[in-house]
Coordinates of C-alpha atoms in Angstrom, one line a residue:
M392 CA 2.5 6.9 10.1
P393 CA 3.0 10.6 11.2
R394 CA 0.1 12.9 10.6
T395 CA 0.3 16.6 10.2
K396 CA -2.2 19.4 10.4
R397 CA -3.3 21.2 7.2
R398 CA -0.8 23.8 6.1
T399 CA -1.3 26.2 3.3
G400 CA 1.0 29.0 1.9
G401 CA 3.2 30.1 -0.9
G402 CA 3.1 32.9 -3.3
R403 CA 4.3 34.2 -6.6
G404 CA 5.7 37.5 -7.8
A405 CA 5.4 39.4 -11.1
G406 CA 7.7 42.0 -12.6
A407 CA 7.7 44.6 -15.4
S408 CA 10.5 46.1 -17.4
G409 CA 11.0 49.2 -19.5
G410 CA 13.5 50.6 -21.9
S411 CA 14.7 53.7 -23.8
T412 CA 16.3 54.6 -27.1
G413 CA 19.7 56.2 -27.5
G414 CA 20.4 59.9 -27.8
G415 CA 18.1 60.8 -24.9
Q416 CA 15.0 60.1 -27.1
H417 CA 12.5 58.1 -25.2
R418 CA 9.7 55.9 -26.7
N419 CA 6.7 54.4 -25.2
V420 CA 7.2 50.8 -24.0
Q421 CA 4.2 48.5 -23.8
P422 CA 3.7 46.6 -20.5
Y423 CA 3.7 42.8 -20.4
S424 CA 0.8 41.3 -22.2
D425 CA -0.9 38.1 -21.0
E426 CA 1.0 36.1 -23.6
D427 CA 4.4 37.5 -22.4
V428 CA 3.5 36.7 -18.8
S429 CA 2.5 33.2 -19.9
I430 CA 5.8 32.6 -21.7
E431 CA 7.8 33.9 -18.8
T432 CA 5.9 31.7 -16.3
M433 CA 6.1 28.7 -18.6
S434 CA 9.9 29.1 -18.8
H435 CA 10.0 29.3 -15.0
C436 CA 7.9 26.2 -14.7
S437 CA 10.0 24.3 -17.2
S438 CA 13.1 25.3 -15.3
S439 CA 11.6 24.1 -12.0
F440 CA 10.5 20.8 -13.7
S441 CA 14.0 20.1 -15.0
D442 CA 15.7 21.1 -11.8
A443 CA 13.4 18.9 -9.7
A444 CA 14.1 16.0 -12.0
S445 CA 17.8 16.6 -11.9
F446 CA 17.8 16.8 -8.1
A447 CA 15.9 13.5 -8.0
D448 CA 18.7 11.8 -10.0
E449 CA 21.7 13.1 -7.9
G450 CA 24.3 10.6 -6.8
P451 CA 25.0 9.5 -3.2
E452 CA 28.1 11.8 -3.1
V453 CA 26.0 15.0 -3.1
D454 CA 25.0 16.5 0.3
E455 CA 21.6 14.9 0.8
E456 CA 20.2 17.5 3.2
A457 CA 21.0 20.4 0.9
T458 CA 19.7 18.5 -2.2
Q459 CA 16.5 17.7 -0.4
E460 CA 15.9 21.3 0.6
D461 CA 16.6 22.5 -3.0
L462 CA 14.2 19.8 -4.4
E463 CA 11.5 20.7 -1.9
F464 CA 11.8 24.4 -2.9
K465 CA 11.4 23.6 -6.5
L466 CA 8.4 21.3 -5.8
K467 CA 6.7 24.1 -3.8
E468 CA 7.0 26.3 -6.9
L469 CA 5.5 23.6 -9.0
I470 CA 2.6 23.2 -6.6
D471 CA 1.9 26.9 -6.8
L472 CA 1.9 26.7 -10.6
T473 CA -0.8 24.0 -10.6
V474 CA -3.4 26.8 -10.1
D475 CA -2.0 29.1 -12.8
K476 CA -4.4 30.5 -15.4
S477 CA -2.5 29.0 -18.3
A478 CA -3.5 25.3 -19.0
K479 CA 0.0 24.7 -20.5
I480 CA 1.7 25.9 -17.3
R481 CA -0.6 23.8 -15.1
Q482 CA 0.0 20.7 -17.2
A483 CA 3.8 21.3 -17.1
A484 CA 3.7 21.7 -13.3
L485 CA 1.7 18.5 -12.9
E486 CA 4.2 16.6 -15.1
G487 CA 7.1 18.0 -13.1
L488 CA 5.5 16.9 -9.9
R489 CA 4.7 13.5 -11.3
S490 CA 8.3 13.0 -12.5
S491 CA 9.6 13.9 -9.0
L492 CA 7.2 11.7 -7.1
A493 CA 8.0 8.7 -9.3
S494 CA 11.7 9.0 -8.7
K495 CA 12.0 10.2 -5.1
I496 CA 10.4 9.4 -1.7
L497 CA 8.7 12.5 -0.5
N498 CA 6.0 11.3 1.9
E499 CA 6.8 13.8 4.7
F500 CA 6.8 16.7 2.3
L501 CA 3.5 15.5 0.8
L502 CA 1.8 14.9 4.1
E503 CA 2.3 18.5 5.0
R504 CA 0.8 19.7 1.6
R505 CA -1.6 16.9 1.0
I506 CA -4.8 19.0 1.2
T507 CA -3.3 21.8 -1.0
L508 CA -2.2 19.3 -3.6
T509 CA -5.5 17.4 -3.5
D510 CA -7.4 20.6 -4.1
S511 CA -5.1 21.4 -7.1
I512 CA -5.7 17.9 -8.6
E513 CA -9.4 18.2 -8.1
R514 CA -9.5 21.6 -9.9
C515 CA -7.4 20.2 -12.8
L516 CA -9.7 17.2 -13.2
K517 CA -12.8 19.3 -13.2
K518 CA -11.7 22.1 -15.5
G519 CA -8.8 20.7 -17.5
K520 CA -8.8 19.1 -20.9
R521 CA -7.4 15.7 -21.9
E522 CA -3.7 16.2 -21.3
E523 CA -4.2 18.1 -18.0
Q524 CA -6.7 15.5 -16.8
C525 CA -4.3 12.6 -17.6
A526 CA -1.4 14.3 -15.8
A527 CA -3.6 15.1 -12.7
A528 CA -4.9 11.5 -12.6
A529 CA -1.4 10.1 -12.6
L530 CA -0.3 12.6 -9.9
A531 CA -3.2 11.5 -7.7
C532 CA -2.0 7.9 -8.0
L533 CA 1.5 8.8 -7.0
L534 CA 0.3 10.9 -4.1
C535 CA -1.5 7.9 -2.7
A536 CA 1.4 5.6 -3.4
Q537 CA 3.8 7.9 -1.6
I538 CA 1.7 8.5 1.6
G539 CA 0.5 4.9 1.7
P540 CA -2.6 3.5 3.3
G541 CA -4.2 5.4 6.2
I542 CA -6.5 8.3 7.0
E543 CA -4.6 10.8 4.8
S544 CA -4.8 8.7 1.6
E545 CA -8.4 7.7 2.4
D546 CA -9.3 11.5 2.5
V547 CA -7.6 11.9 -0.9
F548 CA -9.7 9.0 -2.3
R549 CA -12.9 10.3 -0.8
T550 CA -12.3 13.7 -2.3
L551 CA -11.1 12.6 -5.8
G552 CA -13.0 9.3 -6.1
P553 CA -16.4 10.8 -7.1
I554 CA -14.8 13.1 -9.7
L555 CA -12.8 10.2 -11.2
K556 CA -15.9 8.0 -11.3
N557 CA -17.9 10.7 -13.1
I558 CA -15.2 11.1 -15.8
V559 CA -14.9 7.3 -16.2
C560 CA -18.6 7.0 -16.7
D561 CA -19.0 10.0 -18.9
G562 CA -19.5 8.8 -22.5
A563 CA -18.9 12.3 -23.9
A564 CA -15.5 12.6 -22.1
N565 CA -12.2 12.1 -23.9
I566 CA -11.2 8.4 -24.1
Q567 CA -7.7 8.9 -22.9
A568 CA -8.9 10.9 -20.0
R569 CA -11.4 8.2 -19.1
Q570 CA -8.7 5.6 -19.4
A571 CA -6.3 7.5 -17.1
C572 CA -9.1 8.1 -14.6
A573 CA -10.1 4.4 -14.6
D574 CA -6.5 3.5 -13.7
T575 CA -6.4 6.1 -10.9
F576 CA -9.8 5.3 -9.6
G577 CA -9.0 1.6 -9.2
L578 CA -5.4 2.0 -7.9
C579 CA -6.3 4.7 -5.4
C580 CA -9.0 2.4 -4.1
F581 CA -6.4 -0.4 -3.9
I582 CA -4.1 1.7 -1.8
A583 CA -6.3 3.9 0.2
T584 CA -9.5 2.3 1.3
D585 CA -10.3 -0.5 3.7
D586 CA -14.1 0.0 3.2
I587 CA -15.4 -3.1 1.5
I588 CA -18.4 -1.1 0.1
D589 CA -16.0 1.4 -1.6
L590 CA -14.1 -1.6 -3.0
Y591 CA -17.3 -3.2 -4.5
T592 CA -18.5 0.1 -5.8
T593 CA -15.3 0.8 -7.6
M594 CA -15.2 -2.7 -9.1
E595 CA -18.8 -2.3 -10.3
C596 CA -17.9 0.9 -12.1
L597 CA -15.1 -0.8 -13.9
E598 CA -17.2 -3.9 -14.7
N599 CA -19.8 -1.6 -16.3
I600 CA -17.0 -0.5 -18.7
F601 CA -15.4 -3.7 -19.8
S602 CA -18.5 -5.9 -19.7
K603 CA -19.9 -4.0 -22.7
C604 CA -17.3 -5.9 -24.7
Y605 CA -19.2 -9.1 -24.1
Q606 CA -22.2 -7.8 -26.1
K607 CA -20.2 -7.5 -29.3
D608 CA -20.9 -10.3 -31.7
N609 CA -18.2 -9.6 -34.1
W610 CA -14.9 -8.2 -32.8
A611 CA -13.5 -8.0 -36.4
N612 CA -15.3 -4.6 -36.7
G613 CA -13.0 -3.1 -34.0
C614 CA -13.9 -0.8 -31.2
S615 CA -12.9 2.9 -30.9
S616 CA -12.6 2.7 -27.1
T617 CA -10.8 -0.7 -26.7
S618 CA -8.0 0.9 -24.7
L619 CA -10.5 2.0 -22.1
H620 CA -12.0 -1.5 -21.9
I621 CA -8.5 -3.0 -21.5
H622 CA -7.5 -0.7 -18.7
A623 CA -10.8 -1.1 -16.9
L624 CA -10.4 -4.9 -17.1
L625 CA -6.9 -5.0 -15.8
T626 CA -7.6 -2.6 -13.0
W627 CA -10.7 -4.6 -12.0
A628 CA -8.5 -7.7 -11.9
L629 CA -6.1 -5.9 -9.6
L630 CA -8.9 -5.1 -7.2
L631 CA -10.1 -8.7 -7.4
T632 CA -6.9 -9.8 -5.8
I633 CA -7.8 -8.1 -2.5
C634 CA -11.5 -9.2 -2.4
P635 CA -12.8 -11.7 0.2
I636 CA -13.1 -15.3 -1.0
A637 CA -16.9 -15.1 -1.1
E638 CA -16.8 -12.1 -3.4
V639 CA -14.1 -13.8 -5.6
K640 CA -16.4 -16.8 -6.1
K641 CA -19.3 -14.5 -7.2
K642 CA -17.1 -12.7 -9.7
L643 CA -15.9 -16.0 -11.1
E644 CA -19.4 -17.1 -11.7
M645 CA -20.2 -13.8 -13.5
H646 CA -17.2 -13.5 -15.7
L647 CA -15.2 -16.8 -16.1
H648 CA -17.6 -18.0 -18.9
K649 CA -17.8 -14.6 -20.6
L650 CA -14.1 -13.7 -20.8
P651 CA -13.2 -16.3 -23.4
S652 CA -15.2 -14.3 -25.9
L653 CA -12.6 -11.5 -25.7
L654 CA -9.9 -13.8 -26.9
S655 CA -11.3 -13.3 -30.4
C656 CA -10.9 -9.5 -30.3
E657 CA -9.1 -8.0 -33.2
D658 CA -6.9 -5.9 -30.8
V659 CA -3.9 -7.9 -29.7
N660 CA -3.7 -6.0 -26.4
M661 CA -7.3 -7.0 -25.5
R662 CA -6.6 -10.6 -26.3
I663 CA -3.5 -10.5 -24.0
A664 CA -5.4 -8.7 -21.2
A665 CA -8.2 -11.2 -21.4
G666 CA -5.8 -14.1 -21.4
E667 CA -3.8 -12.8 -18.4
T668 CA -7.1 -12.1 -16.5
M669 CA -8.3 -15.6 -17.1
A670 CA -5.1 -17.1 -15.8
L671 CA -5.5 -14.9 -12.7
L672 CA -9.1 -16.0 -12.2
F673 CA -8.1 -19.6 -12.5
E674 CA -5.3 -19.1 -9.9
L675 CA -7.8 -17.4 -7.5
A676 CA -10.4 -20.1 -8.1
R677 CA -8.0 -22.9 -7.3
E678 CA -6.7 -21.1 -4.2
S679 CA -10.3 -20.8 -2.8
D680 CA -11.3 -24.3 -3.9
T681 CA -8.8 -27.1 -4.5
D682 CA -11.5 -29.1 -6.3
F683 CA -12.4 -26.3 -8.7
F684 CA -13.7 -27.6 -12.0
Y685 CA -14.2 -25.7 -15.2
E686 CA -16.8 -27.3 -17.6
D687 CA -15.5 -25.8 -20.9
M688 CA -11.8 -26.5 -20.2
E689 CA -11.2 -28.4 -23.5
P690 CA -12.4 -25.7 -25.9
L691 CA -10.7 -23.1 -23.8
T692 CA -7.3 -24.8 -23.8
Q693 CA -7.6 -25.3 -27.5
K694 CA -8.3 -21.6 -28.0
L695 CA -5.3 -20.8 -25.9
K696 CA -3.1 -23.2 -27.9
D697 CA -4.2 -21.6 -31.1
L698 CA -3.2 -18.2 -29.8
A699 CA 0.1 -19.5 -28.4
T700 CA 1.0 -20.8 -31.9
D701 CA -0.8 -18.1 -34.0
G702 CA 0.7 -17.7 -37.5
N703 CA -1.9 -15.6 -39.2
K704 CA -0.2 -13.6 -42.0
H705 CA -2.5 -10.6 -41.7
R706 CA -1.2 -9.8 -38.2
A707 CA 2.0 -7.9 -37.5
K708 CA 5.1 -9.9 -36.6
V709 CA 5.7 -8.0 -33.4
D710 CA 2.1 -8.6 -32.3
K711 CA 2.3 -12.3 -33.0
R712 CA 5.6 -12.7 -31.1
K713 CA 4.2 -10.8 -28.1
Q714 CA 0.9 -12.8 -28.2
R715 CA 2.6 -16.2 -28.5
S716 CA 5.0 -15.4 -25.6
V717 CA 2.1 -14.4 -23.3
F718 CA -0.3 -17.2 -24.2
R719 CA 2.4 -19.9 -23.7
D720 CA 2.5 -18.7 -20.1
V721 CA -1.3 -18.4 -19.9
L722 CA -1.8 -21.9 -21.2
R723 CA 0.7 -23.3 -18.6
G724 CA -1.2 -21.4 -15.9
V725 CA -4.7 -22.6 -16.9
E726 CA -3.8 -26.2 -18.0
E727 CA -0.8 -27.1 -15.8
R728 CA -1.3 -24.7 -12.8
D729 CA 2.3 -23.5 -13.4
F730 CA 3.8 -20.0 -13.6
P731 CA 7.2 -19.1 -15.0
T732 CA 9.0 -17.4 -12.2
E733 CA 10.6 -14.0 -12.9
T734 CA 13.3 -12.3 -11.0
V735 CA 13.4 -8.5 -10.3
K736 CA 16.7 -7.1 -9.1
F737 CA 16.9 -3.7 -7.3
G738 CA 20.0 -2.6 -5.4
P739 CA 21.4 -5.5 -3.3
E740 CA 18.0 -7.2 -3.2
R741 CA 15.9 -9.3 -5.5
M742 CA 12.2 -10.3 -5.7
Y743 CA 10.6 -13.3 -7.3
I744 CA 7.3 -13.0 -9.2
D745 CA 6.0 -16.5 -8.9
C746 CA 2.2 -16.1 -9.4
W747 CA -0.3 -14.2 -11.5
V748 CA -1.5 -12.2 -8.6
K749 CA 1.9 -10.8 -7.9
K750 CA 2.5 -10.2 -11.7
R751 CA -0.7 -8.2 -12.0
T752 CA 0.3 -6.1 -9.0
Y753 CA 3.9 -5.6 -10.2
D754 CA 2.8 -4.7 -13.7
T755 CA 0.4 -2.1 -12.4
F756 CA 2.9 -0.3 -10.3
K757 CA 5.6 -0.6 -12.9
E758 CA 3.3 1.2 -15.4
L759 CA 2.8 4.0 -12.8
L760 CA 6.3 4.4 -11.6
G761 CA 8.3 3.6 -14.8
S762 CA 12.0 3.8 -14.3
G763 CA 11.4 4.7 -10.6
M764 CA 10.1 1.3 -9.8
Q765 CA 13.4 -0.1 -8.6
Y766 CA 14.0 2.9 -6.3
H767 CA 10.5 2.6 -4.8
L768 CA 10.9 -1.1 -4.2
Q769 CA 14.0 -0.3 -2.2
T770 CA 12.6 2.6 -0.1
N771 CA 8.8 2.8 -0.3
E772 CA 7.4 1.1 2.8
F773 CA 4.0 0.7 1.3
L774 CA 5.3 -1.0 -1.8
R775 CA 7.5 -3.2 0.2
N776 CA 4.6 -4.3 2.4
V777 CA 2.6 -5.1 -0.8
F778 CA 5.3 -7.4 -2.0
E779 CA 6.2 -8.7 1.5
L780 CA 9.8 -7.4 1.3
G781 CA 10.1 -6.3 4.9
P782 CA 11.6 -3.0 6.1
P783 CA 13.9 -1.1 3.7
V784 CA 17.5 -2.4 3.7
M785 CA 19.9 0.2 4.9
V786 CA 22.9 0.6 2.6
D787 CA 25.4 3.4 3.1
A788 CA 26.6 5.6 0.4
A789 CA 30.1 4.0 0.3
T790 CA 28.6 0.6 -0.4
L791 CA 26.4 2.0 -3.1
K792 CA 29.4 3.7 -4.7
N793 CA 31.4 0.5 -4.7
M794 CA 28.5 -1.4 -6.2
K795 CA 28.2 1.0 -9.1
I796 CA 30.6 0.4 -12.0
P797 CA 32.1 3.7 -13.3
R798 CA 31.0 4.8 -16.7
F799 CA 34.5 4.7 -18.1
E800 CA 35.0 1.0 -17.0
R801 CA 31.6 0.1 -18.5
H802 CA 32.6 1.8 -21.8
L803 CA 35.9 -0.2 -21.9
Y804 CA 34.2 -3.5 -21.2
N805 CA 31.5 -2.9 -23.8
S806 CA 34.1 -1.9 -26.4
A807 CA 36.2 -5.0 -25.8
A808 CA 33.1 -7.2 -25.9
F809 CA 32.0 -5.6 -29.1
K810 CA 35.4 -6.1 -30.8
A811 CA 35.6 -9.7 -29.7
R812 CA 32.0 -10.4 -30.9
T813 CA 32.6 -8.7 -34.3
K814 CA 35.9 -10.6 -34.8
A815 CA 34.2 -13.9 -34.1
R816 CA 31.3 -13.2 -36.3
S817 CA 33.5 -12.0 -39.2
K818 CA 35.5 -15.2 -39.0
L819 CA 32.4 -17.4 -39.2
R820 CA 31.0 -15.3 -42.1
D821 CA 34.2 -15.4 -44.1
K822 CA 34.3 -18.5 -46.4
R823 CA 38.0 -18.2 -46.7
A824 CA 38.4 -19.0 -43.0
D825 CA 36.8 -22.4 -43.6
V826 CA 39.3 -23.1 -46.4
G827 CA 42.3 -21.9 -44.4
E828 CA 41.6 -24.4 -41.6
F829 CA 42.0 -27.4 -43.9
F830 CA 45.5 -26.3 -45.1

C-alpha cells in the first residue's frame, strides 16, 4: 500500500458587500453579522455536499479524470469546513464527506490528507454534540475502510480509539453518540489493528456494556439504552470472528450460558441480536471442537422454536414476521448446523453468504456503506480480501454500458408487466368470468 508524507494546506476566503439608495442618497449599510456569514457558509457547504454526491454517482460515459479532479476539489472544501465555528456547518461537512466515501473509492486522496482528516474527526468527537459526534464516528469508520489495514489506519485507530472508548464508557454521554462510537470503536479495531492486546481491550469494553443486560431479572420493564447494548453485542460478535481459538473458547464459557436470558427481552431487536449471536457462537464452537456439546440444548431449542412460531397478539405484526424469519434460521443453525445460503450480486460478480461469520461481517459493512456496498465489493481491495473475492475484476465502460438497461426500456417493460398482471387479476376477481367459461 503506498504511503505518503503528511501534507496540510487549504484556506477559505470571506467577502463583504455594500449598497446605495437611488437619487444619489446614500445610507449606512451594516457589515455581515455572524449569522449572515454562517448562512452563506452553510449554503456553500450544502452546495459542496450535493456536488460531491452527484459526482460520485456519474455514469461511465463522463470523463473520469475531470470528474475525479472536480470531486477532490469539492472534498477539499468540505475538509476545510470540518473546522468551522458553526456546529451545523461542521456536521453538514462531515455528512458530505461520509456520503462521498461511502459511494466512491478515494484511498489515494485520503492517504495524503489522513492526518488532517483525523485531527478534524478528533476535534468533532471531543467538542461536538450528538449529531456531530455520530457523523464524525461514521466518517472515522469509512476512513479506515477506505485506506485498509496498515500503518496509516493503525495510526488513525491509536489517535481516535481512546476518545471513542471514553464516549462509549461515559454514562452521562448521549445514548446515540455512545452507540455510534461503539460501532466505530469495534469496526476500526477490526480493520486497523493486528495487536492482540488492542483487540482484547476493545472486546472487554464492549462486554462491559452488553453484559449489564444479564443482570436484569425482568426484561418486561424495558431499558432506555437497549440500542446501545444491541450494537455493543453485535460489534463484539464481529470481533470474536477474528480471535484466536483459545480466546474463542474462553468467551464461549463466559457468555454461551448467559445469552439465552436476552431472548426474553421485550425489545424484538435485542431478541434477534441475541439469537444471531448465539448461532454465531455455536458455529465457532463447532469449528474449534467437532465434539462440542451444550448441556442445556433442549430448553434452548424449545425457546428458539417458540420464538420462531411466536403468535403473541400484543406484539406488532411486523416485529413478529421479522422475528419468526430470523429465528427459523437461528434454530436451523443451532439444532441442525445448517445455514440458508444467500446470494449477493454486484456488477458481473456474485458472492455467497453461507455461514454466520460471513453474515455478521456482511451485515456490519452493509450498515456502514448503505447503497455503496455493491460498489465497494467491486472495487475496495480491503473489502474483497475480507470476503475472499480476489483482485477487483476489470470491466471496461462499454461493457458496463451494455449491461445496464436504459431507463426507457425498463419503463416499457414494467408498464407491460403491470398491465398484464392487472388484467389477469381482474379476470380472476370478476365472478362473471367464471360464468362465461361454462357457456
